[in-house]
Amino acid sequence: MSILFSPFTLCGLTLKNRVVMAPMTRARALNDIPDDLTVLYYRQRAGAGLIVSEGVPVSIQGRGYLFNPGLYNQEQVEGWKRVTRAVHEEGGKIFAQLWHVGRVSHTTLQPDGGAPVSSSHKLAANSLAYAYNEEHEPGQIQASAPRALSTEEIPGITNDFVQAARKAMEAGFDGVEIHGANGYLFEQFINPTVNDRTDHYGGSIQNRIRLLLETIDAVAQEVGRAKVGVRISPFGRLFDMAPFDDEAQTWVEVARGIQQRDIAYVHLSDQLTIGAEGMPDGFARSFRETFRGTLIAAGGFDRKSAERALESGELDLIAFGRPFIANPDLVERMKNGWPLATPDRSTFYGSSGKKGYVDYPVYESVE
């Protein structure tokens, strides 16, 4: 059997294969509550050993996109219960990705129409939220100017993650993934081109990574270390994340902090496939030498490259994103060498019902 399709034990949780369905925003949940289509979407893709849900906002303030099912009220918990039950009925496992977008939001999405929050007041240039435009129609719109969180407000952010993690457990998730990647709130603290703070959340590397590590600690205390993963994107450039001098050292220190906390996994998001520069030579080795736990990576893998990464010991699990959109039976297609369908990019996001969401057939039905 190919190593990609062999079982893997993740902190006592048995995964039926080493394929992970990566988190993908689909913006399909009206009223921000999982519905029948959400349930079907995840059920169809439960052939993955592990599903990481789409980003799940931990609060209204944490939203950057319309129609994203959150975990901040009881109706959402009840909706997610149906999703997790469906995944488990198909023999799958599912973690909830807990998310705060920070400045990548719009005033129309914020409580009382306020400014989005971030480490500083710096605008995310050329960065789009998914919100209501002037005609009150949903669509992509430039993110609003943020305000800097006060030092006193920051523990409230961590508490929002704790409360969402508690709700995730109530909803039946097998664990949670803290979204520390892709230019969202945690990265807005980590990157000094955004973070110009003078308190103990700004300046030095240890200060800039403090919020992420404090949140990991608090969530792990709530649900247990074995049920907590974290996603990061070293050298990522999404949403106006600029390069900075001690970038490699910063991410190695993040790796060191996570290693000390002995959580379930780290999930690396490599943005090379969407136009960012690659990680510098030697960085991956330094990161792997520092973080020795379960490592997942996403970023343009196919079956062959996934198998090479697993066989070398470089990675433990491989995440696939867009291939899962048009191929709900992706694991079976890769296992059997069947051709992959191509997703329709025009239906990636938005409340357009079944089209481009749950209407992609399994391979047998298109022969």
CSV table of C-alpha atoms in Angstrom, one decimal:
chain,number,residue,atom,x,y,z
A,1,MET,CA,0.0,0.0,0.0
A,2,SER,CA,1.2,3.5,-0.8
A,3,ILE,CA,2.2,5.4,2.3
A,4,LEU,CA,-0.2,8.2,1.4
A,5,PHE,CA,-3.2,5.8,1.9
A,6,SER,CA,-1.8,4.1,5.0
A,7,PRO,CA,-3.4,4.9,8.5
A,8,PHE,CA,-1.8,7.4,10.8
A,9,THR,CA,-2.2,7.9,14.5
A,10,LEU,CA,-2.6,11.6,15.5
A,11,CYS,CA,-2.3,11.9,19.3
A,12,GLY,CA,-4.4,8.8,19.7
A,13,LEU,CA,-6.8,9.6,16.9
A,14,THR,CA,-6.7,7.0,14.1
A,15,LEU,CA,-6.8,8.6,10.6
A,16,LYS,CA,-7.7,6.1,7.8
A,17,ASN,CA,-5.1,7.7,5.5
A,18,ARG,CA,-2.6,10.5,5.4
A,19,VAL,CA,-4.6,12.8,3.2
A,20,VAL,CA,-5.9,16.0,4.8
A,21,MET,CA,-8.6,18.1,3.3
A,22,ALA,CA,-7.2,21.6,3.7
A,23,PRO,CA,-9.4,24.5,5.1
A,24,MET,CA,-11.1,26.4,2.3
A,25,THR,CA,-13.5,29.4,2.6
A,26,ARG,CA,-16.6,28.8,0.5
A,27,ALA,CA,-18.9,31.5,1.8
A,28,ARG,CA,-22.1,29.4,1.3
A,29,ALA,CA,-23.8,29.5,4.7
A,30,LEU,CA,-26.6,32.0,4.8
A,31,ASN,CA,-27.0,33.5,8.3
A,32,ASP,CA,-23.5,32.2,9.1
A,33,ILE,CA,-25.0,28.9,10.2
A,34,PRO,CA,-24.1,25.4,8.7
A,35,ASP,CA,-27.1,24.1,6.7
A,36,ASP,CA,-28.1,21.0,4.7
A,37,LEU,CA,-25.6,21.8,1.9
A,38,THR,CA,-22.8,22.3,4.4
A,39,VAL,CA,-23.5,18.9,5.8
A,40,LEU,CA,-23.6,17.3,2.3
A,41,TYR,CA,-20.4,19.1,1.3
A,42,TYR,CA,-18.3,17.7,4.2
A,43,ARG,CA,-20.0,14.3,4.0
A,44,GLN,CA,-19.0,13.9,0.3
A,45,ARG,CA,-15.3,14.7,1.2
A,46,ALA,CA,-15.0,12.5,4.3
A,47,GLY,CA,-12.8,10.0,2.4
A,48,ALA,CA,-9.9,12.2,3.7
A,49,GLY,CA,-8.1,10.9,6.7
A,50,LEU,CA,-8.6,14.3,8.3
A,51,ILE,CA,-10.8,17.3,7.3
A,52,VAL,CA,-9.9,20.7,8.5
A,53,SER,CA,-13.0,22.8,8.3
A,54,GLU,CA,-13.2,26.1,6.4
A,55,GLY,CA,-12.1,29.0,8.6
A,56,VAL,CA,-14.7,29.4,11.4
A,57,PRO,CA,-14.9,32.9,12.9
A,58,VAL,CA,-14.6,32.9,16.7
A,59,SER,CA,-16.6,36.1,17.0
A,60,ILE,CA,-18.5,38.7,14.9
A,61,GLN,CA,-15.5,40.9,15.1
A,62,GLY,CA,-13.4,38.1,13.6
A,63,ARG,CA,-15.4,37.9,10.4
A,64,GLY,CA,-13.9,39.0,7.1
A,65,TYR,CA,-16.3,37.2,4.7
A,66,LEU,CA,-20.1,36.9,4.5
A,67,PHE,CA,-21.8,33.6,4.8
A,68,ASN,CA,-19.0,31.9,6.8
A,69,PRO,CA,-20.4,29.6,9.5
A,70,GLY,CA,-19.0,30.6,12.9
A,71,LEU,CA,-18.7,29.2,16.4
A,72,TYR,CA,-19.9,32.0,18.5
A,73,ASN,CA,-23.6,31.2,19.1
A,74,GLN,CA,-25.7,28.1,19.9
A,75,GLU,CA,-27.4,28.0,16.5
A,76,GLN,CA,-24.0,27.6,14.9
A,77,VAL,CA,-23.1,24.8,17.3
A,78,GLU,CA,-26.3,22.9,16.4
A,79,GLY,CA,-25.5,23.3,12.7
A,80,TRP,CA,-22.0,22.0,13.1
A,81,LYS,CA,-23.2,19.0,15.1
A,82,ARG,CA,-24.9,17.8,11.9
A,83,VAL,CA,-21.7,18.3,10.0
A,84,THR,CA,-19.4,16.4,12.4
A,85,ARG,CA,-22.0,13.6,12.7
A,86,ALA,CA,-22.0,13.2,8.9
A,87,VAL,CA,-18.2,13.1,8.7
A,88,HIS,CA,-18.0,10.5,11.5
A,89,GLU,CA,-20.7,8.4,9.9
A,90,GLU,CA,-18.4,8.1,6.9
A,91,GLY,CA,-15.4,7.1,9.0
A,92,GLY,CA,-13.7,10.5,8.8
A,93,LYS,CA,-12.3,12.9,11.4
A,94,ILE,CA,-12.7,16.7,11.5
A,95,PHE,CA,-11.0,19.6,13.2
A,96,ALA,CA,-12.5,23.1,13.3
A,97,GLN,CA,-10.2,25.9,12.0
A,98,LEU,CA,-10.7,28.8,14.5
A,99,TRP,CA,-10.2,32.1,12.8
A,100,HIS,CA,-9.9,35.8,13.4
A,101,VAL,CA,-9.2,37.8,10.3
A,102,GLY,CA,-8.0,41.0,12.0
A,103,ARG,CA,-7.8,43.9,9.6
A,104,VAL,CA,-8.9,41.8,6.5
A,105,SER,CA,-12.5,42.8,7.1
A,106,HIS,CA,-14.9,45.6,6.4
A,107,THR,CA,-17.0,47.9,8.6
A,108,THR,CA,-20.2,46.3,7.3
A,109,LEU,CA,-19.2,43.0,8.8
A,110,GLN,CA,-18.1,44.5,12.2
A,111,PRO,CA,-20.2,45.0,15.3
A,112,ASP,CA,-22.0,48.4,15.1
A,113,GLY,CA,-20.2,49.2,11.9
A,114,GLY,CA,-16.9,49.8,13.7
A,115,ALA,CA,-13.4,49.5,12.3
A,116,PRO,CA,-11.8,46.1,12.0
A,117,VAL,CA,-9.0,45.4,14.6
A,118,SER,CA,-5.4,44.6,14.2
A,119,SER,CA,-2.0,45.0,15.9
A,120,SER,CA,-1.8,48.5,14.4
A,121,HIS,CA,-3.8,51.1,12.4
A,122,LYS,CA,-2.0,50.1,9.1
A,123,LEU,CA,-4.3,49.3,6.2
A,124,ALA,CA,-4.0,46.0,4.3
A,125,ALA,CA,-3.4,47.5,0.8
A,126,ASN,CA,-5.0,45.8,-2.2
A,127,SER,CA,-6.7,43.3,0.2
A,128,LEU,CA,-10.3,42.3,-0.3
A,129,ALA,CA,-12.9,41.3,2.2
A,130,TYR,CA,-16.2,39.6,1.1
A,131,ALA,CA,-18.9,42.0,2.2
A,132,TYR,CA,-21.8,44.2,1.1
A,133,ASN,CA,-21.0,46.9,-1.4
A,134,GLU,CA,-22.7,50.3,-1.7
A,135,GLU,CA,-25.6,48.6,-3.6
A,136,HIS,CA,-25.9,46.2,-0.6
A,137,GLU,CA,-24.9,43.3,-2.9
A,138,PRO,CA,-22.3,40.7,-1.7
A,139,GLY,CA,-19.0,40.8,-3.3
A,140,GLN,CA,-15.3,41.5,-2.9
A,141,ILE,CA,-14.5,44.9,-1.5
A,142,GLN,CA,-11.4,46.7,-0.2
A,143,ALA,CA,-10.8,46.0,3.4
A,144,SER,CA,-11.5,48.9,5.7
A,145,ALA,CA,-8.9,50.8,7.7
A,146,PRO,CA,-8.3,49.1,11.0
A,147,ARG,CA,-7.8,50.3,14.5
A,148,ALA,CA,-5.1,49.0,16.9
A,149,LEU,CA,-6.2,46.7,19.7
A,150,SER,CA,-5.5,48.2,23.1
A,151,THR,CA,-3.3,46.1,25.4
A,152,GLU,CA,-6.3,45.6,27.6
A,153,GLU,CA,-8.4,44.2,24.8
A,154,ILE,CA,-6.0,41.5,23.8
A,155,PRO,CA,-7.0,38.9,26.4
A,156,GLY,CA,-10.5,39.2,25.1
A,157,ILE,CA,-9.2,37.9,21.7
A,158,THR,CA,-7.7,34.9,23.3
A,159,ASN,CA,-10.9,34.3,25.3
A,160,ASP,CA,-12.9,34.3,22.0
A,161,PHE,CA,-10.7,31.5,20.8
A,162,VAL,CA,-11.2,29.6,24.1
A,163,GLN,CA,-15.0,30.0,23.9
A,164,ALA,CA,-15.0,28.9,20.2
A,165,ALA,CA,-12.9,25.8,21.1
A,166,ARG,CA,-15.3,24.9,23.8
A,167,LYS,CA,-18.2,25.2,21.3
A,168,ALA,CA,-16.3,23.1,18.8
A,169,MET,CA,-16.0,20.3,21.4
A,170,GLU,CA,-19.8,20.6,22.1
A,171,ALA,CA,-20.4,20.4,18.3
A,172,GLY,CA,-18.5,17.1,18.1
A,173,PHE,CA,-15.3,18.2,16.4
A,174,ASP,CA,-12.3,15.9,17.0
A,175,GLY,CA,-10.1,19.0,17.6
A,176,VAL,CA,-9.4,22.5,16.6
A,177,GLU,CA,-6.8,24.2,14.4
A,178,ILE,CA,-5.8,27.8,15.3
A,179,HIS,CA,-5.5,29.8,12.1
A,180,GLY,CA,-2.2,31.6,12.5
A,181,ALA,CA,-1.5,31.9,8.7
A,182,ASN,CA,-2.2,33.8,5.5
A,183,GLY,CA,-2.0,37.4,6.8
A,184,TYR,CA,-4.8,37.2,9.3
A,185,LEU,CA,-4.7,38.5,12.9
A,186,PHE,CA,-1.9,36.4,14.4
A,187,GLU,CA,0.4,37.1,11.4
A,188,GLN,CA,-0.5,40.8,11.8
A,189,PHE,CA,1.1,40.6,15.2
A,190,ILE,CA,4.1,38.5,14.1
A,191,ASN,CA,5.1,40.6,11.1
A,192,PRO,CA,6.8,43.9,12.2
A,193,THR,CA,6.0,45.7,9.0
A,194,VAL,CA,2.4,45.7,10.3
A,195,ASN,CA,3.0,45.5,14.1
A,196,ASP,CA,4.5,48.8,15.3
A,197,ARG,CA,3.4,48.3,18.9
A,198,THR,CA,5.4,49.5,21.9
A,199,ASP,CA,3.8,47.2,24.5
A,200,HIS,CA,4.7,43.6,25.3
A,201,TYR,CA,3.0,42.5,22.0
A,202,GLY,CA,5.4,44.4,19.8
A,203,GLY,CA,9.1,44.9,19.1
A,204,SER,CA,11.1,41.8,19.8
A,205,ILE,CA,10.4,38.4,18.2
A,206,GLN,CA,9.2,37.0,21.5
A,207,ASN,CA,6.8,39.9,21.9
A,208,ARG,CA,5.4,39.6,18.4
A,209,ILE,CA,4.8,35.8,18.7
A,210,ARG,CA,3.3,36.2,22.2
A,211,LEU,CA,-0.4,36.4,21.2
A,212,LEU,CA,-0.2,33.2,19.1
A,213,LEU,CA,1.5,31.3,21.9
A,214,GLU,CA,-0.7,32.6,24.6
A,215,THR,CA,-3.7,31.6,22.5
A,216,ILE,CA,-2.3,28.1,22.0
A,217,ASP,CA,-1.8,27.8,25.7
A,218,ALA,CA,-5.3,28.9,26.6
A,219,VAL,CA,-7.0,26.8,24.0
A,220,ALA,CA,-4.9,23.7,25.0
A,221,GLN,CA,-5.9,24.3,28.6
A,222,GLU,CA,-9.5,24.3,27.6
A,223,VAL,CA,-9.7,21.2,25.3
A,224,GLY,CA,-6.4,19.4,25.8
A,225,ARG,CA,-3.1,19.7,23.9
A,226,ALA,CA,-3.8,16.6,21.9
A,227,LYS,CA,-6.8,18.3,20.3
A,228,VAL,CA,-5.0,21.5,19.2
A,229,GLY,CA,-3.2,22.1,15.9
A,230,VAL,CA,-2.0,25.4,14.4
A,231,ARG,CA,-1.6,26.6,10.9
A,232,ILE,CA,1.1,29.0,9.9
A,233,SER,CA,2.5,30.4,6.6
A,234,PRO,CA,6.2,31.3,6.9
A,235,PHE,CA,7.3,33.8,4.3
A,236,GLY,CA,3.6,34.2,3.2
A,237,ARG,CA,2.7,37.4,1.4
A,238,LEU,CA,-1.1,37.3,1.4
A,239,PHE,CA,-3.0,40.5,2.5
A,240,ASP,CA,0.0,42.9,2.4
A,241,MET,CA,2.4,40.9,4.5
A,242,ALA,CA,5.8,42.3,3.5
A,243,PRO,CA,9.2,40.7,4.0
A,244,PHE,CA,11.2,41.6,7.1
A,245,ASP,CA,14.8,41.2,8.3
A,246,ASP,CA,14.5,38.5,10.9
A,247,GLU,CA,11.8,36.5,9.1
A,248,ALA,CA,13.5,33.1,9.2
A,249,GLN,CA,14.6,33.5,12.8
A,250,THR,CA,11.0,34.6,13.8
A,251,TRP,CA,9.4,31.5,12.3
A,252,VAL,CA,12.0,29.2,13.8
A,253,GLU,CA,11.1,30.8,17.2
A,254,VAL,CA,7.5,30.1,16.5
A,255,ALA,CA,8.5,26.5,15.8
A,256,ARG,CA,10.4,26.4,19.1
A,257,GLY,CA,7.4,27.7,21.0
A,258,ILE,CA,5.0,25.2,19.5
A,259,GLN,CA,7.5,22.3,20.1
A,260,GLN,CA,7.6,23.3,23.8
A,261,ARG,CA,3.8,23.1,24.0
A,262,ASP,CA,3.5,19.5,22.6
A,263,ILE,CA,0.3,20.0,20.6
A,264,ALA,CA,-1.2,17.8,18.0
A,265,TYR,CA,0.4,19.2,14.9
A,266,VAL,CA,1.7,22.2,12.8
A,267,HIS,CA,0.1,22.8,9.4
A,268,LEU,CA,2.3,24.7,7.0
A,269,SER,CA,0.7,26.7,4.2
A,270,ASP,CA,3.2,27.2,1.4
A,271,GLN,CA,2.0,30.1,-0.8
A,272,LEU,CA,4.5,29.4,-3.6
A,273,THR,CA,1.6,28.0,-5.7
A,274,ILE,CA,-0.2,31.4,-5.6
A,275,GLY,CA,2.7,33.5,-6.5
A,276,ALA,CA,4.7,34.1,-3.3
A,277,GLU,CA,8.4,33.5,-3.2
A,278,GLY,CA,9.4,30.1,-1.9
A,279,MET,CA,10.8,29.5,1.6
A,280,PRO,CA,14.6,30.2,1.5
A,281,ASP,CA,17.1,27.4,1.2
A,282,GLY,CA,17.7,25.7,4.5
A,283,PHE,CA,14.6,27.1,6.3
A,284,ALA,CA,12.5,23.9,6.0
A,285,ARG,CA,15.3,21.9,7.5
A,286,SER,CA,15.8,24.4,10.4
A,287,PHE,CA,12.0,24.4,11.0
A,288,ARG,CA,11.9,20.6,11.0
A,289,GLU,CA,14.9,20.3,13.3
A,290,THR,CA,13.2,22.7,15.8
A,291,PHE,CA,9.6,21.4,15.6
A,292,ARG,CA,9.7,17.6,15.8
A,293,GLY,CA,6.0,16.8,16.1
A,294,THR,CA,3.5,15.9,13.5
A,295,LEU,CA,3.9,18.2,10.5
A,296,ILE,CA,1.3,18.7,7.7
A,297,ALA,CA,1.9,20.8,4.6
A,298,ALA,CA,-0.3,22.2,1.9
A,299,GLY,CA,0.8,23.7,-1.4
A,300,GLY,CA,0.4,22.2,-4.8
A,301,PHE,CA,1.0,18.5,-4.0
A,302,ASP,CA,0.0,15.7,-6.3
A,303,ARG,CA,0.1,12.0,-5.4
A,304,LYS,CA,3.8,11.6,-6.5
A,305,SER,CA,5.1,14.6,-4.7
A,306,ALA,CA,3.1,13.8,-1.6
A,307,GLU,CA,4.5,10.2,-1.5
A,308,ARG,CA,8.0,11.6,-1.8
A,309,ALA,CA,7.5,14.0,1.1
A,310,LEU,CA,6.1,11.2,3.3
A,311,GLU,CA,8.7,8.6,2.4
A,312,SER,CA,11.5,11.0,3.1
A,313,GLY,CA,10.1,11.8,6.6
A,314,GLU,CA,9.9,15.5,5.7
A,315,LEU,CA,6.2,15.4,6.4
A,316,ASP,CA,3.7,13.2,8.2
A,317,LEU,CA,0.4,14.2,6.5
A,318,ILE,CA,-0.3,16.0,3.2
A,319,ALA,CA,-3.1,18.6,2.8
A,320,PHE,CA,-4.9,19.1,-0.5
A,321,GLY,CA,-7.2,22.1,-1.0
A,322,ARG,CA,-8.6,23.0,-4.5
A,323,PRO,CA,-8.5,19.4,-5.8
A,324,PHE,CA,-11.1,18.5,-3.2
A,325,ILE,CA,-13.5,21.1,-4.5
A,326,ALA,CA,-14.2,19.3,-7.8
A,327,ASN,CA,-13.2,15.9,-6.6
A,328,PRO,CA,-15.2,14.9,-3.6
A,329,ASP,CA,-13.8,11.4,-4.0
A,330,LEU,CA,-10.2,12.7,-4.3
A,331,VAL,CA,-8.7,9.9,-2.2
A,332,GLU,CA,-10.2,7.2,-4.5
A,333,ARG,CA,-9.2,9.1,-7.6
A,334,MET,CA,-5.6,9.3,-6.5
A,335,LYS,CA,-5.5,5.8,-5.2
A,336,ASN,CA,-6.8,4.4,-8.6
A,337,GLY,CA,-5.0,6.8,-10.9
A,338,TRP,CA,-8.3,8.2,-12.1
A,339,PRO,CA,-8.2,11.7,-13.8
A,340,LEU,CA,-9.1,14.7,-11.7
A,341,ALA,CA,-11.9,17.1,-12.5
A,342,THR,CA,-11.1,20.8,-12.7
A,343,PRO,CA,-13.0,23.2,-10.4
A,344,ASP,CA,-14.9,26.2,-11.7
A,345,ARG,CA,-13.2,29.2,-10.2
A,346,SER,CA,-16.3,31.4,-10.7
A,347,THR,CA,-18.1,29.3,-8.0
A,348,PHE,CA,-15.4,29.1,-5.4
A,349,TYR,CA,-17.1,31.7,-3.2
A,350,GLY,CA,-20.6,32.9,-2.6
A,351,SER,CA,-24.2,31.8,-1.8
A,352,SER,CA,-25.0,30.2,-5.2
A,353,GLY,CA,-26.6,27.1,-3.8
A,354,LYS,CA,-25.5,23.7,-5.0
A,355,LYS,CA,-23.6,24.8,-8.1
A,356,GLY,CA,-19.8,24.4,-7.7
A,357,TYR,CA,-20.3,23.3,-4.2
A,358,VAL,CA,-22.0,19.9,-3.9
A,359,ASP,CA,-22.8,19.1,-7.5
A,360,TYR,CA,-19.4,17.7,-8.5
A,361,PRO,CA,-19.9,14.0,-9.2
A,362,VAL,CA,-17.7,11.1,-8.1
A,363,TYR,CA,-15.6,9.5,-10.8
A,364,GLU,CA,-17.9,6.5,-11.5
A,365,SER,CA,-20.8,8.7,-12.4
A,366,VAL,CA,-19.0,10.5,-15.2
A,367,GLU,CA,-17.7,7.5,-17.0
